[in-house]
Tab-separated table of C-alpha atoms in Angstrom:
chain	number	residue	atom	x	y	z
O	825	MET	CA	141.811	43.338	76.825
O	826	LEU	CA	141.168	41.375	80.173
O	827	ALA	CA	141.627	45.387	81.450
O	828	MET	CA	139.010	46.908	78.938
O	829	LEU	CA	136.711	43.801	80.512
O	830	PHE	CA	137.592	45.102	83.754
O	831	PHE	CA	136.860	48.153	83.262
O	832	ALA	CA	133.292	47.743	81.918
O	833	MET	CA	132.363	45.640	84.326
O	834	GLY	CA	133.316	47.922	87.358
O	835	LEU	CA	131.305	50.437	84.584
O	836	ILE	CA	128.325	48.435	84.683
O	837	THR	CA	127.993	47.842	88.345
O	838	SER	CA	128.415	51.552	89.415
O	839	LEU	CA	125.796	52.113	87.053
O	840	ASN	CA	123.286	51.246	90.368
O	841	ASP	CA	124.319	53.769	92.470
O	842	ILE	CA	122.367	56.498	89.624
O	843	LEU	CA	119.806	54.166	89.155
O	844	VAL	CA	118.762	53.719	92.617
O	845	PRO	CA	118.164	57.557	93.855
O	846	HIS	CA	116.392	58.149	90.218
O	847	PHE	CA	114.022	55.208	90.359
O	848	LYS	CA	112.992	55.779	93.855
O	849	VAL	CA	111.493	59.297	92.478
O	850	ALA	CA	110.687	58.225	88.734
O	851	PHE	CA	108.612	55.627	90.515
O	852	ASP	CA	107.671	57.264	94.102
O	853	LEU	CA	109.404	54.034	95.402
O	854	THR	CA	110.201	53.347	99.396
O	855	TYR	CA	114.020	53.219	100.197
O	856	ARG	CA	113.364	49.436	100.777
O	857	ASP	CA	111.791	48.793	97.142
O	858	ALA	CA	114.099	50.819	95.563
O	859	ALA	CA	116.675	48.684	96.936
O	860	LEU	CA	116.404	45.734	95.163
O	861	ILE	CA	117.957	47.325	92.619
O	862	GLN	CA	120.755	45.900	93.965
O	863	SER	CA	119.652	42.901	95.142
O	864	SER	CA	118.382	42.199	91.680
O	865	PHE	CA	121.640	42.706	90.481
O	866	PHE	CA	123.728	40.616	93.239
O	867	ALA	CA	121.618	37.925	92.945
O	868	ALA	CA	122.707	36.719	89.839
O	869	TYR	CA	125.962	36.604	91.194
O	870	PHE	CA	124.094	33.772	93.587
O	871	ILE	CA	122.177	32.037	90.946
O	872	VAL	CA	124.880	32.288	87.262
O	873	SER	CA	127.877	31.551	89.440
O	874	TYR	CA	128.261	28.081	88.989
O	875	PRO	CA	126.504	27.209	85.783
O	876	ALA	CA	128.897	29.935	84.304
O	877	GLY	CA	132.111	27.587	85.403
O	878	GLN	CA	130.591	25.402	84.030
O	879	TYR	CA	129.771	27.083	80.237
O	880	THR	CA	133.494	28.471	80.862
O	881	GLU	CA	134.241	24.488	80.734
O	882	ARG	CA	132.860	23.770	77.669
O	883	VAL	CA	133.129	26.979	75.467
O	884	GLY	CA	136.693	27.898	76.354
O	885	TYR	CA	137.211	30.980	78.047
O	886	GLN	CA	137.324	33.630	75.352
O	887	ARG	CA	133.778	32.785	74.314
O	888	ALA	CA	132.736	32.807	77.430
O	889	MET	CA	133.506	35.856	77.521
O	890	ALA	CA	132.485	37.100	74.189
O	891	SER	CA	129.168	35.313	75.668
O	892	SER	CA	129.077	37.341	78.590
O	893	LEU	CA	129.100	40.932	76.808
O	894	LEU	CA	126.380	39.434	74.585
O	895	LEU	CA	124.409	38.551	77.573
O	896	ALA	CA	124.709	41.950	79.370
O	897	GLY	CA	124.673	43.667	76.435
O	898	LEU	CA	120.834	41.987	75.474
O	899	GLY	CA	119.645	42.923	79.243
O	900	SER	CA	120.409	46.696	78.506
O	901	ALA	CA	118.672	46.300	75.768
O	902	LEU	CA	115.889	45.068	77.388
O	903	PHE	CA	116.012	48.560	80.220
O	904	PHE	CA	113.909	50.150	76.180
O	905	PRO	CA	111.020	47.688	76.301
O	906	ALA	CA	111.224	48.435	79.996
O	907	ALA	CA	111.442	52.159	79.557
O	908	ALA	CA	108.325	52.048	76.593
O	909	LEU	CA	106.071	49.912	79.486
O	910	VAL	CA	106.631	52.227	82.362
O	911	SER	CA	107.441	48.750	84.521
O	912	TYR	CA	109.886	49.002	87.524
O	913	PRO	CA	109.652	45.212	88.043
O	914	CYS	CA	110.555	44.965	83.996
O	915	PHE	CA	113.743	46.684	85.220
O	916	LEU	CA	114.381	45.033	87.994
O	917	ALA	CA	114.503	41.956	85.265
O	918	ALA	CA	116.301	43.326	82.565
O	919	LEU	CA	119.087	44.215	85.521
O	920	PHE	CA	118.737	40.265	86.438
O	921	VAL	CA	120.278	39.933	83.071
O	922	LEU	CA	122.360	42.501	82.769
O	923	ALA	CA	124.137	41.033	86.122
O	924	SER	CA	123.643	38.024	84.453
O	925	GLY	CA	126.682	38.996	82.011
O	926	VAL	CA	128.840	40.624	84.245
O	927	THR	CA	128.320	37.417	86.467
O	928	LEU	CA	129.214	35.369	83.574
O	929	LEU	CA	132.696	37.432	82.457
O	930	GLN	CA	133.718	37.827	86.164
O	931	VAL	CA	133.973	33.775	86.266
O	932	ALA	CA	135.555	33.543	82.695
O	933	VAL	CA	138.018	36.499	83.114
O	934	ASN	CA	138.927	35.752	86.721
O	935	ALA	CA	139.772	32.133	85.805
O	936	TYR	CA	141.753	33.063	82.715
O	937	VAL	CA	143.851	35.858	83.990
O	938	GLU	CA	144.993	32.634	86.944
O	939	THR	CA	146.196	30.132	83.667
O	940	LEU	CA	148.213	33.672	81.962
O	941	GLY	CA	151.330	32.774	84.289
O	942	PRO	CA	153.529	31.184	87.273
O	943	ARG	CA	151.406	30.378	90.194
O	944	GLY	CA	153.338	32.181	92.116
O	945	GLU	CA	152.443	35.300	90.873
O	946	ALA	CA	148.687	34.676	90.020
O	947	ALA	CA	147.254	37.298	92.905
O	948	SER	CA	149.906	39.386	91.539
O	949	ARG	CA	148.487	39.179	87.957
O	950	LEU	CA	144.678	39.551	88.998
O	951	THR	CA	145.172	42.515	91.519
O	952	LEU	CA	146.684	44.270	88.336
O	953	VAL	CA	143.781	44.202	86.137
O	954	GLN	CA	141.074	44.895	89.090
O	955	ALA	CA	142.967	48.053	89.460
O	956	PHE	CA	140.916	48.835	85.987
O	957	ASN	CA	137.903	48.000	87.651
O	958	SER	CA	137.986	49.998	90.352
O	959	LEU	CA	138.851	53.066	87.199
O	960	GLY	CA	135.483	51.994	85.922
O	961	THR	CA	133.786	52.324	89.551
O	962	MET	CA	135.214	55.809	89.564
O	963	VAL	CA	134.277	56.653	86.086
O	964	GLY	CA	130.791	55.256	85.935
O	965	PRO	CA	128.738	57.248	88.545
O	966	PRO	CA	130.196	60.336	87.376
O	967	LEU	CA	128.936	60.332	83.691
O	968	ALA	CA	126.077	58.571	84.533
O	969	ALA	CA	124.778	60.952	86.182
O	970	LEU	CA	125.254	63.795	83.631
O	971	TRP	CA	123.589	62.025	81.533
O	972	ILE	CA	120.562	60.390	83.588
O	973	LEU	CA	119.849	62.256	86.151
O	974	ALA	CA	120.730	66.115	84.664
O	975	PRO	CA	117.843	65.609	81.880
O	976	TYR	CA	114.176	65.366	83.383
O	977	ALA	CA	110.990	64.153	81.906
O	978	SER	CA	109.895	66.830	79.743
O	979	GLU	CA	105.952	67.696	79.715
O	980	THR	CA	104.998	64.677	77.796
O	981	GLY	CA	107.741	61.907	78.767
O	982	HIS	CA	108.929	60.118	82.020
O	983	LEU	CA	111.346	60.440	84.417
O	984	VAL	CA	112.517	57.001	82.971
O	985	ASP	CA	113.076	57.836	79.552
O	986	SER	CA	116.699	59.240	80.498
O	987	VAL	CA	118.048	55.744	80.852
O	988	ARG	CA	117.583	54.708	77.375
O	989	GLY	CA	120.500	56.918	75.943
O	990	PRO	CA	123.386	55.398	78.096
O	991	TYR	CA	121.939	51.779	78.355
O	992	GLY	CA	121.358	52.034	74.124
O	993	LEU	CA	124.917	53.017	74.143
O	994	LEU	CA	125.665	50.390	76.215
O	995	ALA	CA	123.806	47.711	74.804
O	996	ALA	CA	125.241	48.893	71.269
O	997	VAL	CA	129.660	48.584	72.482
O	998	LEU	CA	128.951	45.268	74.168
O	999	ALA	CA	126.918	44.109	71.531
O	1000	LEU	CA	130.129	45.053	69.464
O	1001	GLY	CA	132.627	43.874	71.261
O	1002	GLY	CA	130.914	40.113	71.961
O	1003	LEU	CA	130.199	39.247	68.247
O	1004	VAL	CA	134.168	40.911	67.917
O	1005	LEU	CA	135.621	39.073	70.360
O	1006	TRP	CA	133.558	35.479	69.529
O	1007	ARG	CA	134.876	35.988	65.897
O	1008	LEU	CA	138.730	36.311	67.621
O	1009	ALA	CA	138.134	33.646	69.667
O	1010	PRO	CA	140.389	30.227	68.999
O	1011	ARG	CA	139.331	26.907	69.903
O	1012	GLU	CA	140.791	26.218	72.981
O	1013	PRO	CA	141.317	22.468	75.120
O	1014	ARG	CA	138.353	21.618	77.086
O	1015	ALA	CA	138.789	21.332	81.261
O	1016	ARG	CA	135.420	19.551	80.859
O	1017	ASP	CA	137.504	16.624	78.998
O	1018	ALA	CA	140.313	15.912	81.901
O	1019	SER	CA	137.337	16.601	84.978
O	1020	PRO	CA	134.121	15.031	85.773
O	1021	PRO	CA	130.853	16.457	84.819
O	1022	GLY	CA	129.807	18.829	86.720
O	1023	GLY	CA	126.823	18.077	89.456
O	1024	LEU	CA	125.815	17.673	93.136
O	1025	GLY	CA	129.061	15.030	93.482
O	1026	SER	CA	130.731	17.729	91.716
O	1027	MET	CA	130.313	20.360	93.803
O	1028	ARG	CA	130.853	17.923	97.452
O	1029	GLY	CA	133.806	17.150	95.327
O	1030	LEU	CA	134.422	20.533	95.088
O	1031	LEU	CA	133.990	21.930	98.554
O	1032	ALA	CA	136.409	19.041	99.801
O	1033	HIS	CA	139.320	21.508	99.129
O	1034	ARG	CA	139.575	23.474	102.263
O	1035	PRO	CA	141.599	26.960	100.788
O	1036	LEU	CA	137.968	27.442	98.144
O	1037	ARG	CA	135.644	26.146	100.857
O	1038	TYR	CA	137.215	29.119	103.726
O	1039	GLY	CA	137.780	31.097	100.406
O	1040	ILE	CA	134.263	30.967	99.486
O	1041	VAL	CA	133.156	32.586	103.228
O	1042	ALA	CA	136.310	35.453	103.509
O	1043	LEU	CA	134.917	36.505	99.376
O	1044	PHE	CA	131.659	37.056	100.796
O	1045	LEU	CA	132.373	38.902	104.062
O	1046	TYR	CA	134.757	40.958	102.074
O	1047	VAL	CA	132.065	41.409	99.103
O	1048	GLY	CA	129.722	42.716	102.242
O	1049	ALA	CA	132.093	44.900	104.027
O	1050	GLU	CA	133.021	46.752	101.130
O	1051	VAL	CA	129.636	47.411	99.749
O	1052	SER	CA	128.820	48.228	103.449
O	1053	ILE	CA	131.455	50.460	103.483
O	1054	GLY	CA	130.491	52.156	100.859
O	1055	SER	CA	126.874	52.247	100.940
O	1056	PHE	CA	126.600	54.059	104.237
O	1057	LEU	CA	129.904	56.458	104.174
O	1058	ILE	CA	127.459	59.182	102.667
O	1059	VAL	CA	124.998	58.960	105.671
O	1060	TYR	CA	127.960	58.881	108.123
O	1061	LEU	CA	128.944	62.210	106.634
O	1062	THR	CA	126.014	63.480	106.619
O	1063	HIS	CA	124.725	62.346	110.437
O	1064	THR	CA	128.045	62.830	112.468
O	1065	SER	CA	130.025	66.103	113.264
O	1066	THR	CA	131.435	66.115	110.312
O	1067	GLY	CA	130.921	69.474	108.855
O	1068	ILE	CA	129.127	68.089	105.986
O	1069	ALA	CA	125.310	68.860	105.320
O	1070	ASP	CA	124.074	67.562	102.077
O	1071	HIS	CA	124.605	63.937	100.211
O	1072	ALA	CA	125.496	65.823	97.535
O	1073	HIS	CA	128.828	67.305	98.990
O	1074	ALA	CA	129.597	64.345	101.048
O	1075	SER	CA	129.317	61.884	97.401
O	1076	ARG	CA	132.657	64.058	96.577
O	1077	TYR	CA	134.636	61.871	99.203
O	1078	LEU	CA	133.732	58.874	97.834
O	1079	VAL	CA	136.791	59.392	95.283
O	1080	PHE	CA	139.262	58.410	98.394
O	1081	TYR	CA	137.802	55.812	98.839
O	1082	TRP	CA	137.089	54.085	95.289
O	1083	GLY	CA	140.106	55.794	94.816
O	1084	GLY	CA	142.148	53.785	97.241
O	1085	ALA	CA	141.329	51.150	96.062
O	1086	MET	CA	142.133	51.375	92.311
O	1087	ALA	CA	145.494	53.007	93.626
O	1088	GLY	CA	146.151	49.887	96.087
O	1089	ARG	CA	145.645	47.361	92.753
O	1090	PHE	CA	148.473	49.125	91.619
O	1091	VAL	CA	150.829	48.812	94.172
O	1092	GLY	CA	149.355	45.837	95.412
O	1093	ALA	CA	150.109	43.860	92.246
O	1094	TRP	CA	153.703	44.985	92.694
O	1095	LEU	CA	153.619	43.777	96.693
O	1096	LEU	CA	152.274	40.355	95.436
O	1097	ARG	CA	154.784	39.469	93.648
O	1098	ARG	CA	157.773	40.276	97.281
O	1099	MET	CA	155.761	38.223	99.777
O	1100	SER	CA	153.556	35.950	100.648
O	1101	PRO	CA	149.936	36.134	99.388
O	1102	GLY	CA	148.115	35.345	102.336
O	1103	ARG	CA	150.227	37.449	105.108
O	1104	LEU	CA	149.642	40.439	102.531
O	1105	LEU	CA	145.769	39.960	103.071
O	1106	SER	CA	145.789	39.341	106.399
O	1107	LEU	CA	147.763	42.642	106.966
O	1108	CYS	CA	145.262	44.165	105.132
O	1109	ALA	CA	142.333	42.923	107.322
O	1110	LEU	CA	143.570	43.910	110.155
O	1111	CYS	CA	144.501	47.623	108.759
O	1112	ASN	CA	141.050	47.863	108.013
O	1113	LEU	CA	140.129	46.252	111.403
O	1114	LEU	CA	141.849	48.822	113.343
O	1115	LEU	CA	140.484	51.710	111.169
O	1116	ILE	CA	137.378	51.138	111.897
O	1117	LEU	CA	137.854	50.437	115.500
O	1118	ALA	CA	139.898	53.620	115.496
O	1119	SER	CA	136.609	55.280	114.015
O	1120	LEU	CA	134.761	53.870	116.624
O	1121	THR	CA	136.676	56.225	119.317
O	1122	LEU	CA	137.307	59.688	117.539
O	1123	PRO	CA	135.832	62.961	116.398
O	1124	ALA	CA	133.719	62.312	113.373
O	1125	SER	CA	135.834	65.126	111.286
O	1126	SER	CA	139.032	62.195	112.073
O	1127	ALA	CA	137.166	59.569	111.924
O	1128	MET	CA	135.782	59.966	108.571
O	1129	TRP	CA	139.172	60.128	106.951
O	1130	LEU	CA	139.785	56.633	108.707
O	1131	LEU	CA	136.929	54.782	107.003
O	1132	LEU	CA	137.552	56.718	103.560
O	1133	ALA	CA	141.033	54.937	104.328
O	1134	CYS	CA	139.568	51.658	104.175
O	1135	GLY	CA	139.142	51.580	100.468
O	1136	LEU	CA	143.374	50.782	100.257
O	1137	GLY	CA	142.699	48.004	102.586
O	1138	ASN	CA	140.675	46.830	100.276
O	1139	ALA	CA	142.831	46.670	97.118
O	1140	ILE	CA	144.155	43.466	97.021
O	1141	MET	CA	141.241	41.359	98.794
O	1142	PHE	CA	139.055	40.379	96.087
O	1143	PRO	CA	142.141	39.231	93.757
O	1144	THR	CA	143.906	37.325	96.725
O	1145	ILE	CA	141.415	35.806	98.131
O	1146	PHE	CA	140.079	34.225	94.515
O	1147	SER	CA	143.479	33.350	93.823
O	1148	LEU	CA	144.302	31.192	97.216
O	1149	SER	CA	141.329	30.029	97.086
O	1150	VAL	CA	141.362	28.531	93.477
O	1151	GLY	CA	144.882	27.367	93.793
O	1152	GLY	CA	145.532	23.566	93.512
O	1153	LEU	CA	142.191	22.825	91.509
O	1154	GLY	CA	143.827	22.255	88.400
O	1155	ALA	CA	141.339	21.621	85.506
O	1156	ARG	CA	138.570	22.181	87.991
O	1157	VAL	CA	139.502	25.884	88.327
O	1158	ASN	CA	136.859	27.100	86.043
O	1159	GLU	CA	134.103	25.335	88.152
O	1160	GLY	CA	135.723	26.531	91.669
O	1161	GLY	CA	135.874	29.914	89.603
O	1162	GLY	CA	132.512	29.907	89.026
O	1163	LEU	CA	131.215	28.331	92.604
O	1164	ILE	CA	133.088	31.115	94.827
O	1165	CYS	CA	132.034	34.130	92.510
O	1166	MET	CA	128.764	32.860	94.207
O	1167	ALA	CA	129.958	35.116	97.803
O	1168	ILE	CA	129.615	38.056	95.794
O	1169	VAL	CA	125.833	37.358	96.883
O	1170	GLY	CA	127.803	38.963	100.097
O	1171	GLY	CA	126.907	42.304	99.327
O	1172	ALA	CA	123.486	42.096	99.263
O	1173	VAL	CA	123.384	40.771	102.834
O	1174	LEU	CA	125.764	42.591	104.912
O	1175	PRO	CA	124.303	46.251	103.952
O	1176	TYR	CA	121.089	45.161	104.914
O	1177	MET	CA	122.570	43.912	108.240
O	1178	GLN	CA	124.168	46.750	108.962
O	1179	GLY	CA	121.029	48.851	108.368
O	1180	ALA	CA	119.121	47.065	110.870
O	1181	LEU	CA	122.002	47.232	113.063
O	1182	ALA	CA	122.607	51.469	112.451
O	1183	ASP	CA	118.585	51.462	113.295
O	1184	ALA	CA	119.169	50.215	116.375
O	1185	VAL	CA	122.100	51.368	117.906
O	1186	GLY	CA	123.039	54.115	115.042
O	1187	ILE	CA	125.637	54.222	111.890
O	1188	VAL	CA	128.692	54.611	113.722
O	1189	LEU	CA	128.472	51.638	115.868
O	1190	SER	CA	126.563	49.621	112.113
O	1191	PHE	CA	130.292	50.048	111.220
O	1192	LEU	CA	130.957	46.781	113.433
O	1193	ILE	CA	130.150	44.904	110.960
O	1194	PRO	CA	132.560	44.936	108.430
O	1195	ALA	CA	134.930	44.766	111.472
O	1196	LEU	CA	133.543	41.540	112.166
O	1197	ALA	CA	134.454	40.645	108.504
O	1198	TYR	CA	138.046	41.835	108.268
O	1199	CYS	CA	138.128	39.501	111.416
O	1200	TYR	CA	137.940	36.266	109.978
O	1201	ILE	CA	139.473	37.748	106.451
O	1202	ALA	CA	142.508	38.308	108.627
O	1203	GLY	CA	142.406	34.836	109.797
O	1204	PHE	CA	141.675	33.464	106.793
O	1205	GLY	CA	144.940	35.229	104.898
O	1206	ALA	CA	146.646	33.795	107.830
O	1207	TRP	CA	146.049	30.286	107.666
O	1208	CYS	CA	147.053	29.979	103.590
O	1209	ALA	CA	150.273	31.858	104.524
O	1210	ARG	CA	151.206	28.768	106.649
O	1211	PHE	CA	149.572	25.591	105.075
O	1212	MET	CA	149.717	27.022	101.912
O	1213	PRO	CA	153.578	27.748	100.792
O	1214	GLU	CA	152.663	27.341	97.113
O	1215	SER	CA	151.585	30.776	97.464
O	1216	THR	CA	153.940	32.230	98.411
O	1217	ALA	CA	154.439	34.896	95.253
O	1218	SER	CA	158.321	34.967	94.764
O	1219	ALA	CA	159.959	38.026	92.843
O	1220	PRO	CA	160.547	37.792	88.765
O	1221	THR	CA	163.336	36.199	87.647
O	1222	HIS	CA	163.437	38.694	84.688
């Protein structure tokens, strides 16, 4: 069940990559205005994550997951009136509702995985199911491109009409899944009974937990670095001497980036049971840092493969940072998970910073932005390996 939910999260999020070029043409937008699609989506993580953690406390993990599917289904259904009105702001509002459901699902599922076994193997479990998230990011865009980008408007229609089919199907599947999961969800013990009610004081108490405080920054930078690299790879491939001339050709190489993340998560789930999660996180961040720095000095035809290889290093970062950050929170893991998921808004901030740097010094040197992010992540992993011995993963005894 968890694998299916992670797959759904990856697929839904990846559809934005298709909507950006499609709506740019449909509404005759500038690049900045088209980027509001990503901004509307990632803003939900910042606004909804902490309340989602508190809601999960009140209703339990499985009912929170069921609610998230229903909310995401509602967001998908709102594409129909938005298409009827041919309104870009209405589409942005629908995307925010859809992303709010995905945010609640992210908070509930990540916290739920934490509870399903020994603490020392939590990073391994989360890495394994996160691999299905990467599978969704690989499958979503090509399927959506065939359904959304291929059919063009008829003489009496509009380009936005092509989103009705895929998002209508998505709304039906999500609503059905949410209803079934709600009916099957047992009544779970409420963590709220074991912890004080949420609020500003409660948030300050959470932030007093140093792994969570440092981890929020690490996750902000990781998501930002991952999205930044993915966002500018096509520009890098077509604007440097790689021999790749058009965006369609360049987009095929992204499978190596996202495919590396998926493969790395399966391997990482095994490695995390045999070595310290903090040490492995630090090692992967250092590898990505070296790959980027090396790409600055090599010819573009070789450097492109180093940048694509960063997907492999990214593989274990999200689940490992999350697990290390909420470790030791006990009954407040739901609130902590909601708080740290707010940091996913980094996916809207760092790409903007890299774009500004690219305008100033060129696309090649702009990759210094994710490089700096990996510096902090490496330090966070090393700190956890030294000061959080309870996070050390041990080999299973069965």
